[in-house]
mmCIF file of C-alpha atoms in Angstrom:
data_model
loop_
_atom_site.group_PDB
_atom_site.id
_atom_site.type_symbol
_atom_site.label_atom_id
_atom_site.label_comp_id
_atom_site.label_asym_id
_atom_site.label_seq_id
_atom_site.Cartn_x
_atom_site.Cartn_y
_atom_site.Cartn_z
ATOM 1 C CA MET A 1380 42.853 191.604 -86.157
ATOM 2 C CA GLU A 1381 41.940 188.864 -83.411
ATOM 3 C CA LEU A 1382 41.694 185.210 -84.245
ATOM 4 C CA TYR A 1383 39.705 182.268 -82.670
ATOM 5 C CA THR A 1384 41.629 179.659 -81.069
ATOM 6 C CA GLU A 1385 43.027 176.836 -83.155
ATOM 7 C CA LYS A 1386 40.140 174.216 -82.733
ATOM 8 C CA GLU A 1387 42.071 170.996 -83.326
ATOM 9 C CA ALA A 1388 45.154 172.072 -81.128
ATOM 10 C CA PHE A 1389 42.847 173.012 -78.656
ATOM 11 C CA PHE A 1390 40.795 169.647 -78.530
ATOM 12 C CA ASN A 1391 44.208 167.801 -78.292
ATOM 13 C CA CYS A 1392 45.204 169.927 -75.346
ATOM 14 C CA ALA A 1393 42.107 169.900 -73.469
ATOM 15 C CA PHE A 1394 41.648 166.296 -73.799
ATOM 16 C CA LEU A 1395 44.872 165.685 -72.560
ATOM 17 C CA ALA A 1396 44.462 167.991 -69.751
ATOM 18 C CA ALA A 1397 41.106 165.984 -68.860
ATOM 19 C CA LEU A 1398 43.320 162.800 -68.463
ATOM 20 C CA ALA A 1399 46.339 164.473 -66.548
ATOM 21 C CA ASN A 1400 46.926 164.542 -63.094
ATOM 22 C CA GLY A 1401 46.133 167.837 -61.472
ATOM 23 C CA THR A 1402 44.762 171.303 -62.763
ATOM 24 C CA SER A 1403 45.965 172.608 -66.077
ATOM 25 C CA VAL A 1404 45.003 176.152 -67.326
ATOM 26 C CA ILE A 1405 44.647 177.284 -70.698
ATOM 27 C CA HIS A 1406 44.837 180.919 -71.238
ATOM 28 C CA GLU A 1407 43.301 183.349 -73.677
ATOM 29 C CA VAL A 1408 40.806 180.791 -75.412
ATOM 30 C CA ASN A 1409 38.694 182.733 -78.034
ATOM 31 C CA ALA A 1410 36.210 179.745 -78.135
ATOM 32 C CA THR A 1411 34.100 178.978 -81.462
ATOM 33 C CA PRO A 1412 30.642 177.184 -80.742
ATOM 34 C CA GLU A 1413 32.529 173.947 -81.191
ATOM 35 C CA ILE A 1414 35.141 174.790 -78.707
ATOM 36 C CA GLU A 1415 32.493 175.840 -76.201
ATOM 37 C CA SER A 1416 30.446 172.564 -76.559
ATOM 38 C CA PHE A 1417 33.779 170.660 -76.012
ATOM 39 C CA ALA A 1418 33.617 171.502 -72.151
ATOM 40 C CA ASP A 1419 30.617 169.479 -71.901
ATOM 41 C CA TYR A 1420 32.362 166.478 -73.599
ATOM 42 C CA LEU A 1421 35.285 166.909 -71.049
ATOM 43 C CA ARG A 1422 32.844 166.756 -68.101
ATOM 44 C CA ASN A 1423 31.257 163.796 -69.294
ATOM 45 C CA LEU A 1424 34.568 162.268 -69.363
ATOM 46 C CA GLY A 1425 34.765 162.919 -65.729
ATOM 47 C CA ALA A 1426 37.040 166.192 -65.656
ATOM 48 C CA GLN A 1427 36.169 169.399 -63.741
ATOM 49 C CA VAL A 1428 35.930 172.456 -66.313
ATOM 50 C CA ASN A 1429 35.614 176.147 -64.800
ATOM 51 C CA ILE A 1430 35.594 178.875 -67.746
ATOM 52 C CA ASN A 1431 36.260 182.480 -66.387
ATOM 53 C CA ASN A 1432 37.140 185.331 -69.054
ATOM 54 C CA ASN A 1433 38.476 183.104 -71.641
ATOM 55 C CA GLN A 1434 40.695 181.140 -69.089
ATOM 56 C CA TRP A 1435 39.901 177.388 -68.854
ATOM 57 C CA GLU A 1436 40.876 175.580 -65.884
ATOM 58 C CA ILE A 1437 40.691 171.725 -66.274
ATOM 59 C CA THR A 1438 41.148 169.280 -63.225
ATOM 60 C CA GLY A 1439 41.948 165.994 -64.768
ATOM 61 C CA THR A 1440 40.783 162.491 -63.942
ATOM 62 C CA ASN A 1441 44.396 160.962 -63.827
ATOM 63 C CA PHE A 1442 43.095 158.428 -66.162
ATOM 64 C CA LYS A 1443 40.135 157.543 -64.297
ATOM 65 C CA TYR A 1444 37.476 158.389 -66.755
ATOM 66 C CA GLU A 1445 34.278 157.202 -67.852
ATOM 67 C CA LYS A 1446 34.124 154.393 -70.462
ATOM 68 C CA PRO A 1447 33.698 154.119 -73.157
ATOM 69 C CA LEU A 1448 34.861 157.288 -74.738
ATOM 70 C CA ASN A 1449 33.515 158.937 -77.914
ATOM 71 C CA LEU A 1450 36.542 159.847 -80.249
ATOM 72 C CA ASP A 1451 34.298 161.385 -83.095
ATOM 73 C CA TRP A 1452 35.761 164.668 -82.297
ATOM 74 C CA VAL A 1453 39.269 163.235 -83.613
ATOM 75 C CA GLY A 1454 37.957 162.469 -87.029
ATOM 76 C CA ASN A 1455 39.007 159.489 -88.924
ATOM 77 C CA ASP A 1456 38.947 160.707 -92.615
ATOM 78 C CA PHE A 1457 42.668 161.856 -93.022
ATOM 79 C CA PRO A 1458 46.014 160.235 -92.479
ATOM 80 C CA HIS A 1459 46.829 162.425 -89.421
ATOM 81 C CA GLN A 1460 43.161 161.582 -87.748
ATOM 82 C CA LYS A 1461 43.656 157.921 -88.326
ATOM 83 C CA ARG A 1462 47.077 158.570 -86.661
ATOM 84 C CA ASN A 1463 45.754 160.457 -83.858
ATOM 85 C CA ARG A 1464 42.819 158.041 -83.136
ATOM 86 C CA LYS A 1465 45.399 155.117 -82.890
ATOM 87 C CA ILE A 1466 47.654 157.272 -80.500
ATOM 88 C CA ILE A 1467 44.658 157.983 -78.155
ATOM 89 C CA GLU A 1468 43.636 154.336 -78.293
ATOM 90 C CA CYS A 1469 47.185 153.235 -77.302
ATOM 91 C CA LEU A 1470 47.174 155.901 -74.741
ATOM 92 C CA LEU A 1471 44.103 154.656 -73.115
ATOM 93 C CA ASN A 1472 44.887 151.012 -73.258
ATOM 94 C CA GLY A 1473 48.419 151.714 -71.693
ATOM 95 C CA GLU A 1474 49.900 150.385 -75.196
ATOM 96 C CA PRO A 1475 53.185 151.577 -77.148
ATOM 97 C CA PHE A 1476 52.565 153.354 -80.306
ATOM 98 C CA ASN A 1477 54.886 153.481 -83.263
ATOM 99 C CA CYS A 1478 54.525 154.849 -86.749
ATOM 100 C CA GLU A 1479 56.371 156.378 -89.691
ATOM 101 C CA GLU A 1480 55.318 159.117 -91.911
ATOM 102 C CA LYS A 1481 56.912 160.684 -95.182
ATOM 103 C CA ILE A 1482 55.492 164.275 -94.043
ATOM 104 C CA PRO A 1483 54.594 165.230 -90.565
ATOM 105 C CA VAL A 1484 50.953 166.403 -91.109
ATOM 106 C CA LYS A 1485 49.194 168.217 -88.173
ATOM 107 C CA ASP A 1486 51.230 167.000 -85.457
ATOM 108 C CA SER A 1487 49.931 168.782 -82.550
ATOM 109 C CA LEU A 1488 48.744 165.684 -80.814
ATOM 110 C CA ILE A 1489 52.402 164.491 -80.674
ATOM 111 C CA ARG A 1490 53.705 167.578 -79.433
ATOM 112 C CA GLU A 1491 50.852 168.089 -76.784
ATOM 113 C CA LEU A 1492 51.589 164.522 -75.321
ATOM 114 C CA SER A 1493 55.403 165.541 -74.978
ATOM 115 C CA THR A 1494 54.258 168.782 -73.271
ATOM 116 C CA PHE A 1495 52.188 166.947 -70.826
ATOM 117 C CA GLY A 1496 54.888 164.900 -69.883
ATOM 118 C CA ALA A 1497 54.953 161.655 -71.961
ATOM 119 C CA GLU A 1498 58.232 160.178 -73.186
ATOM 120 C CA VAL A 1499 57.950 160.718 -77.190
ATOM 121 C CA GLU A 1500 60.379 160.172 -79.880
ATOM 122 C CA TRP A 1501 59.464 162.231 -82.702
ATOM 123 C CA LYS A 1502 62.312 162.700 -85.412
ATOM 124 C CA LEU A 1503 63.428 162.852 -89.162
ATOM 125 C CA ASP A 1504 64.986 159.968 -90.078
ATOM 126 C CA GLY A 1505 67.188 159.433 -93.315
ATOM 127 C CA PRO A 1506 70.195 159.947 -95.028
ATOM 128 C CA ASP A 1507 72.400 163.437 -94.634
ATOM 129 C CA GLU A 1508 71.697 165.647 -97.480
ATOM 130 C CA SER A 1509 74.991 167.032 -96.908
ATOM 131 C CA ASP A 1510 76.794 163.854 -97.573
ATOM 132 C CA GLU A 1511 77.415 163.917 -101.406
ATOM 133 C CA LEU A 1512 79.534 160.759 -101.565
ATOM 134 C CA ALA A 1513 76.939 158.917 -99.606
ATOM 135 C CA LYS A 1514 74.173 159.937 -101.915
ATOM 136 C CA ARG A 1515 76.139 159.077 -105.076
ATOM 137 C CA PHE A 1516 76.765 155.631 -103.777
ATOM 138 C CA ALA A 1517 73.004 155.158 -103.153
ATOM 139 C CA ARG A 1518 72.368 156.250 -106.548
ATOM 140 C CA MET A 1519 75.052 153.860 -107.760
ATOM 141 C CA GLN A 1520 73.439 150.909 -105.663
ATOM 142 C CA LYS A 1521 70.114 151.885 -106.757
ATOM 143 C CA ILE A 1522 68.956 152.426 -102.891
ATOM 144 C CA LYS A 1523 66.287 154.357 -102.120
ATOM 145 C CA THR A 1524 67.088 157.023 -99.592
ATOM 146 C CA GLU A 1525 63.873 158.617 -98.727
ATOM 147 C CA LYS A 1526 63.631 160.565 -95.333
ATOM 148 C CA LYS A 1527 60.699 159.723 -93.087
ATOM 149 C CA TRP A 1528 59.281 160.828 -89.717
ATOM 150 C CA VAL A 1529 59.437 158.314 -86.997
ATOM 151 C CA CYS A 1530 57.055 158.325 -83.987
ATOM 152 C CA ASN A 1531 57.763 155.981 -80.931
ATOM 153 C CA ILE A 1532 55.454 156.641 -77.715
ATOM 154 C CA PRO A 1533 56.182 154.024 -75.022
ATOM 155 C CA PRO A 1534 52.950 153.216 -72.624
ATOM 156 C CA VAL A 1535 51.825 156.276 -70.925
ATOM 157 C CA HIS A 1536 50.808 155.759 -67.407
ATOM 158 C CA THR A 1537 50.499 159.374 -66.056
ATOM 159 C CA LEU A 1538 50.281 163.172 -67.477
ATOM 160 C CA LEU A 1539 51.208 166.196 -65.792
ATOM 161 C CA ALA A 1540 49.065 169.317 -65.657
ATOM 162 C CA ARG A 1541 50.349 172.303 -67.394
ATOM 163 C CA ASP A 1542 49.799 176.012 -68.233
ATOM 164 C CA ARG A 1543 48.960 176.166 -71.807
ATOM 165 C CA TYR A 1544 48.234 178.740 -74.582
ATOM 166 C CA ILE A 1545 46.911 177.713 -78.157
ATOM 167 C CA PRO A 1546 47.399 180.168 -80.818
ATOM 168 C CA GLY A 1547 45.353 181.518 -83.395
ATOM 169 C CA ASP A 1548 43.501 179.572 -86.106
ATOM 170 C CA ALA A 1549 45.551 179.291 -89.285
ATOM 171 C CA THR A 1550 42.665 178.994 -91.662
ATOM 172 C CA GLN A 1551 41.001 182.114 -90.474
ATOM 173 C CA ALA A 1552 44.214 183.967 -90.414
ATOM 174 C CA ALA A 1553 44.633 182.573 -94.099
ATOM 175 C CA PHE A 1554 41.171 184.282 -95.024
ATOM 176 C CA LEU A 1555 42.288 187.320 -93.521
ATOM 177 C CA THR A 1556 45.382 187.224 -95.431
ATOM 178 C CA LEU A 1557 43.783 186.348 -98.658
ATOM 179 C CA ALA A 1558 41.543 189.687 -98.093
ATOM 180 C CA ALA A 1559 44.304 191.908 -97.434
ATOM 181 C CA SER A 1560 46.491 190.705 -100.246
ATOM 182 C CA LEU A 1561 43.719 191.514 -102.807
ATOM 183 C CA THR A 1562 42.479 194.734 -101.456
ATOM 184 C CA PRO A 1563 44.349 197.856 -103.007
ATOM 185 C CA HIS A 1564 46.551 199.981 -100.692
ATOM 186 C CA THR A 1565 45.983 197.727 -97.580
ATOM 187 C CA GLU A 1566 48.250 196.740 -94.823
ATOM 188 C CA ALA A 1567 46.999 194.420 -91.827
ATOM 189 C CA THR A 1568 48.586 192.786 -88.830
ATOM 190 C CA ILE A 1569 47.085 189.496 -87.891
ATOM 191 C CA LYS A 1570 47.733 188.650 -84.009
ATOM 192 C CA ALA A 1571 49.092 185.361 -82.552
ATOM 193 C CA VAL A 1572 48.775 182.993 -85.464
ATOM 194 C CA ASN A 1573 49.658 179.332 -85.217
ATOM 195 C CA LEU A 1574 52.955 178.967 -87.048
ATOM 196 C CA ASP A 1575 53.211 175.267 -86.197
ATOM 197 C CA PRO A 1576 55.145 174.206 -89.614
ATOM 198 C CA THR A 1577 52.624 171.352 -89.929
ATOM 199 C CA ARG A 1578 49.665 173.525 -89.787
ATOM 200 C CA ALA A 1579 50.883 176.795 -91.321
ATOM 201 C CA GLY A 1580 51.902 175.844 -94.679
ATOM 202 C CA ILE A 1581 49.405 177.911 -96.372
ATOM 203 C CA PHE A 1582 51.340 180.823 -95.481
ATOM 204 C CA ALA A 1583 54.218 179.445 -97.403
ATOM 205 C CA ALA A 1584 52.105 178.663 -100.545
ATOM 206 C CA PHE A 1585 50.629 182.063 -100.567
ATOM 207 C CA LYS A 1586 54.590 183.391 -100.484
ATOM 208 C CA LYS A 1587 55.172 181.092 -103.215
ATOM 209 C CA LEU A 1588 52.435 182.857 -105.329
ATOM 210 C CA GLY A 1589 53.870 186.434 -104.619
ATOM 211 C CA ALA A 1590 51.789 187.479 -101.355
ATOM 212 C CA ASP A 1591 53.596 189.969 -99.290
ATOM 213 C CA ILE A 1592 53.469 188.382 -95.660
ATOM 214 C CA GLU A 1593 55.987 188.850 -93.075
ATOM 215 C CA VAL A 1594 56.258 187.473 -89.612
ATOM 216 C CA VAL A 1595 56.904 190.404 -87.146
ATOM 217 C CA SER A 1596 56.876 188.720 -83.946
ATOM 218 C CA ARG A 1597 57.690 185.296 -83.652
ATOM 219 C CA ARG A 1598 57.626 183.538 -80.329
ATOM 220 C CA GLU A 1599 58.125 179.977 -79.147
ATOM 221 C CA ARG A 1600 57.336 178.264 -75.718
ATOM 222 C CA GLY A 1601 58.073 174.727 -75.460
ATOM 223 C CA ASN A 1602 56.731 172.903 -78.289
ATOM 224 C CA ASP A 1603 54.576 175.957 -79.552
ATOM 225 C CA VAL A 1604 55.255 178.504 -82.211
ATOM 226 C CA TRP A 1605 53.083 181.508 -83.076
ATOM 227 C CA GLY A 1606 53.667 185.120 -83.939
ATOM 228 C CA ASP A 1607 52.019 188.277 -85.812
ATOM 229 C CA LEU A 1608 51.675 188.408 -89.332
ATOM 230 C CA ASN A 1609 52.110 191.554 -91.352
ATOM 231 C CA VAL A 1610 50.347 191.202 -94.693
ATOM 232 C CA LYS A 1611 50.358 194.091 -97.545
ATOM 233 C CA THR A 1612 48.626 194.388 -100.904
ATOM 234 C CA ALA A 1613 50.074 191.670 -103.313
ATOM 235 C CA LYS A 1614 51.885 193.608 -106.086
ATOM 236 C CA ASN A 1615 53.015 190.811 -108.286
ATOM 237 C CA LEU A 1616 51.112 187.380 -108.145
ATOM 238 C CA ILE A 1617 53.086 184.794 -110.175
ATOM 239 C CA ALA A 1618 51.663 181.697 -111.404
ATOM 240 C CA ARG A 1619 53.404 178.591 -110.034
ATOM 241 C CA LYS A 1620 53.221 174.688 -109.625
ATOM 242 C CA LEU A 1621 52.638 173.737 -105.993
ATOM 243 C CA ASN A 1622 53.530 170.114 -105.168
ATOM 244 C CA PRO A 1623 52.168 167.503 -102.711
ATOM 245 C CA ASP A 1624 54.545 168.200 -100.080
ATOM 246 C CA LEU A 1625 53.519 171.535 -99.899
ATOM 247 C CA LEU A 1626 49.798 171.139 -100.315
ATOM 248 C CA SER A 1627 49.530 168.453 -97.810
ATOM 249 C CA ILE A 1628 50.087 170.813 -95.050
ATOM 250 C CA CYS A 1629 47.498 173.233 -96.244
ATOM 251 C CA LEU A 1630 44.577 171.140 -97.657
ATOM 252 C CA ASP A 1631 41.975 172.893 -95.403
ATOM 253 C CA GLU A 1632 42.820 176.108 -97.056
ATOM 254 C CA ILE A 1633 42.844 174.817 -100.691
ATOM 255 C CA PRO A 1634 39.830 177.440 -101.667
ATOM 256 C CA LEU A 1635 41.754 180.178 -100.219
ATOM 257 C CA LEU A 1636 44.768 179.201 -102.131
ATOM 258 C CA ALA A 1637 42.730 178.774 -105.474
ATOM 259 C CA ALA A 1638 41.122 182.364 -104.837
ATOM 260 C CA LEU A 1639 44.640 183.902 -105.033
ATOM 261 C CA ALA A 1640 45.572 181.963 -107.900
ATOM 262 C CA CYS A 1641 42.877 183.469 -109.855
ATOM 263 C CA PHE A 1642 44.764 186.772 -109.987
ATOM 264 C CA THR A 1643 48.331 185.235 -110.756
ATOM 265 C CA GLU A 1644 50.118 186.182 -114.095
ATOM 266 C CA SER A 1645 52.719 184.576 -116.069
ATOM 267 C CA GLU A 1646 56.661 184.669 -115.480
ATOM 268 C CA GLY A 1647 57.526 183.810 -118.916
ATOM 269 C CA ILE A 1648 55.862 183.098 -122.324
ATOM 270 C CA ALA A 1649 55.659 179.243 -122.064
ATOM 271 C CA GLU A 1650 52.052 178.132 -121.942
ATOM 272 C CA LYS A 1651 52.910 176.155 -118.603
ATOM 273 C CA GLU A 1652 54.184 179.085 -117.049
ATOM 274 C CA LYS A 1653 50.706 180.915 -117.204
ATOM 275 C CA GLU A 1654 49.058 178.153 -115.069
ATOM 276 C CA THR A 1655 48.873 177.545 -111.186
ATOM 277 C CA ILE A 1656 48.808 173.974 -110.561
ATOM 278 C CA LEU A 1657 47.775 172.614 -107.322
ATOM 279 C CA LYS A 1658 49.080 169.153 -107.310
ATOM 280 C CA LEU A 1659 47.383 167.092 -104.134
ATOM 281 C CA PRO A 1660 48.661 164.081 -102.457
ATOM 282 C CA PRO A 1661 47.361 160.968 -104.105
ATOM 283 C CA TRP A 1662 45.409 159.783 -100.945
ATOM 284 C CA ALA A 1663 43.739 163.236 -100.717
ATOM 285 C CA ILE A 1664 42.308 163.315 -104.324
ATOM 286 C CA ASP A 1665 39.133 161.348 -103.842
ATOM 287 C CA PHE A 1666 38.343 162.860 -100.507
ATOM 288 C CA TYR A 1667 38.601 166.525 -101.910
ATOM 289 C CA ARG A 1668 37.239 165.856 -105.389
ATOM 290 C CA PRO A 1669 33.477 167.356 -104.279
ATOM 291 C CA LEU A 1670 35.221 170.325 -102.919
ATOM 292 C CA LEU A 1671 37.419 170.850 -106.110
ATOM 293 C CA GLU A 1672 34.437 170.558 -108.256
ATOM 294 C CA ALA A 1673 32.790 173.280 -106.161
ATOM 295 C CA ILE A 1674 35.831 175.349 -106.489
ATOM 296 C CA TYR A 1675 35.928 174.993 -110.280
ATOM 297 C CA LYS A 1676 32.132 175.514 -110.672
ATOM 298 C CA ASN A 1677 32.782 178.984 -108.962
ATOM 299 C CA LEU A 1678 35.894 179.973 -110.727
ATOM 300 C CA LYS A 1679 34.053 179.494 -114.164
ATOM 301 C CA ILE A 1680 31.376 182.010 -112.697
ATOM 302 C CA ALA A 1681 34.040 184.374 -112.234
ATOM 303 C CA GLY A 1682 35.428 183.870 -115.620
ATOM 304 C CA VAL A 1683 38.512 182.226 -114.704
ATOM 305 C CA GLU A 1684 40.146 179.609 -117.018
ATOM 306 C CA CYS A 1685 40.423 176.288 -114.883
ATOM 307 C CA GLY A 1686 40.286 172.721 -114.856
ATOM 308 C CA ILE A 1687 40.048 169.698 -112.830
ATOM 309 C CA TYR A 1688 42.776 166.881 -113.593
ATOM 310 C CA GLU A 1689 43.545 163.499 -112.200
ATOM 311 C CA GLU A 1690 46.006 165.191 -109.569
ATOM 312 C CA GLY A 1691 44.306 168.196 -108.560
ATOM 313 C CA LEU A 1692 43.377 171.533 -110.064
ATOM 314 C CA ILE A 1693 44.869 173.912 -112.960
ATOM 315 C CA ILE A 1694 44.080 177.731 -112.601
ATOM 316 C CA ARG A 1695 44.987 180.353 -115.094
ATOM 317 C CA GLY A 1696 44.758 183.811 -113.588
ATOM 318 C CA LYS A 1697 43.604 187.025 -114.915
ATOM 319 C CA THR A 1698 43.602 190.846 -113.646
ATOM 320 C CA ASP A 1699 39.918 191.211 -113.057
ATOM 321 C CA ILE A 1700 36.975 188.849 -112.286
ATOM 322 C CA VAL A 1701 33.280 189.281 -112.823
ATOM 323 C CA GLY A 1702 30.256 187.162 -112.024
ATOM 324 C CA GLU A 1703 27.276 186.827 -109.958
ATOM 325 C CA GLY A 1704 25.774 183.751 -108.083
ATOM 326 C CA PHE A 1705 28.477 182.309 -106.284
ATOM 327 C CA ASP A 1706 27.682 179.192 -104.207
ATOM 328 C CA CYS A 1707 29.715 177.547 -101.389
ATOM 329 C CA GLN A 1708 27.642 174.476 -101.362
ATOM 330 C CA ASN A 1709 28.263 174.184 -97.348
ATOM 331 C CA PHE A 1710 31.831 174.301 -97.623
ATOM 332 C CA PRO A 1711 32.777 176.970 -94.720
ATOM 333 C CA VAL A 1712 36.289 177.671 -96.289
ATOM 334 C CA LEU A 1713 34.951 177.914 -99.685
ATOM 335 C CA GLY A 1714 32.484 180.481 -98.361
ATOM 336 C CA LEU A 1715 35.394 182.476 -96.966
ATOM 337 C CA ALA A 1716 37.014 182.327 -100.197
ATOM 338 C CA LEU A 1717 34.044 183.335 -102.262
ATOM 339 C CA SER A 1718 33.270 186.301 -100.023
ATOM 340 C CA VAL A 1719 36.410 187.640 -101.272
ATOM 341 C CA LEU A 1720 36.023 186.951 -104.899
ATOM 342 C CA ASN A 1721 32.288 188.168 -104.353
ATOM 343 C CA ARG A 1722 33.930 191.608 -103.210
ATOM 344 C CA LYS A 1723 36.603 191.554 -106.291
ATOM 345 C CA ALA A 1724 33.817 190.846 -108.735
ATOM 346 C CA LYS A 1725 31.682 193.611 -107.340
ATOM 347 C CA SER A 1726 28.930 191.474 -107.157
ATOM 348 C CA LYS A 1727 25.518 192.696 -105.808
ATOM 349 C CA GLU A 1728 24.272 189.250 -104.971
ATOM 350 C CA PRO A 1729 25.473 187.466 -101.490
ATOM 351 C CA VAL A 1730 27.311 184.140 -101.817
ATOM 352 C CA LYS A 1731 24.590 181.474 -101.480
ATOM 353 C CA GLY A 1732 24.824 179.254 -98.465
ATOM 354 C CA ILE A 1733 27.264 181.794 -96.668
ATOM 355 C CA GLU A 1734 25.335 181.099 -93.500
ATOM 356 C CA CYS A 1735 27.516 177.995 -92.926
ATOM 357 C CA VAL A 1736 30.644 180.130 -92.369
ATOM 358 C CA GLU A 1737 29.244 181.771 -89.329
ATOM 359 C CA LYS A 1738 28.236 178.546 -87.970
ATOM 360 C CA VAL A 1739 32.051 177.892 -87.843
ATOM 361 C CA TYR A 1740 33.421 181.505 -87.683
ATOM 362 C CA PRO A 1741 30.822 183.746 -85.875
ATOM 363 C CA PRO A 1742 31.887 187.309 -85.782
ATOM 364 C CA LEU A 1743 34.570 188.389 -83.274
ATOM 365 C CA PRO A 1744 34.353 191.970 -81.802
ATOM 366 C CA ASN A 1745 37.776 192.880 -83.025
ATOM 367 C CA ARG A 1746 37.713 190.867 -86.533
#
């Protein structure tokens, strides 16, 4: 199964290529409409962009760009987007950048900077977990020993052109994984999936619920990690509590995770063991509430017991679902999840608003 190129990682790579000295080549680009339109943005910046047979050749400006730059493509809603925007602003102004994060969420811009030759310090800082004596001493002294990720980037004066490859979109791969997991007697291979730990958390979450997923071909080049996934029909999905640390690296795929949770079973007899609990990071609650409410309404249509609480979503799975009239409410990833639930419910009606999905993920020939 073929995937579209990961959009955010591609944007970061192509933008740095447009600032670099020389011609960078990005190979095997399966471009969505958003990616295709990004070529015009790069040309307006002053870069030369040639596209031939899914290969992008970008001749950079060596920081001689047209001012001012529009950074709307970066976004400004999530912590990693705010961090990336600040990194780019420091990059363009020749200023150093420094930050600390508890969880390294979507760090592709930081890794791309390192790939293009910038001096980047991106490391985990904190106590040695294997040092039991130090941990006991810290507890006795009531010293907090939280780990954190530290990023330090000195002023960048030049970037070097590179040959690059950006793996397939993790969200699209998660949709195909969900469909394969819930389809009887199915085995599928999904090619060249982005396995960057800060982007591919959804597969760890799926496996925690009991999905049968195996990385059958893992490849690394420089700062990039990707591979092929072998997915089989899930035979034993188990209700679990998923914590904020895990969900913070798969927030884009929450609707797909909720859809899989609809079919989980209890591992014990206690009431709490019958429920899958999706506990979101505190900073994400307000932003994701409209999406959570849309998920809740659709799961109720399917006859699934669920509820929204102050920290996320609770779902009590069942063997089979029924229902008509699913509505994705213009959330594309929810549309992907509901297309799977719609099929499981044997609904004769299409998902309402499903058109929004094809605007983001139009059909690929081998999809």
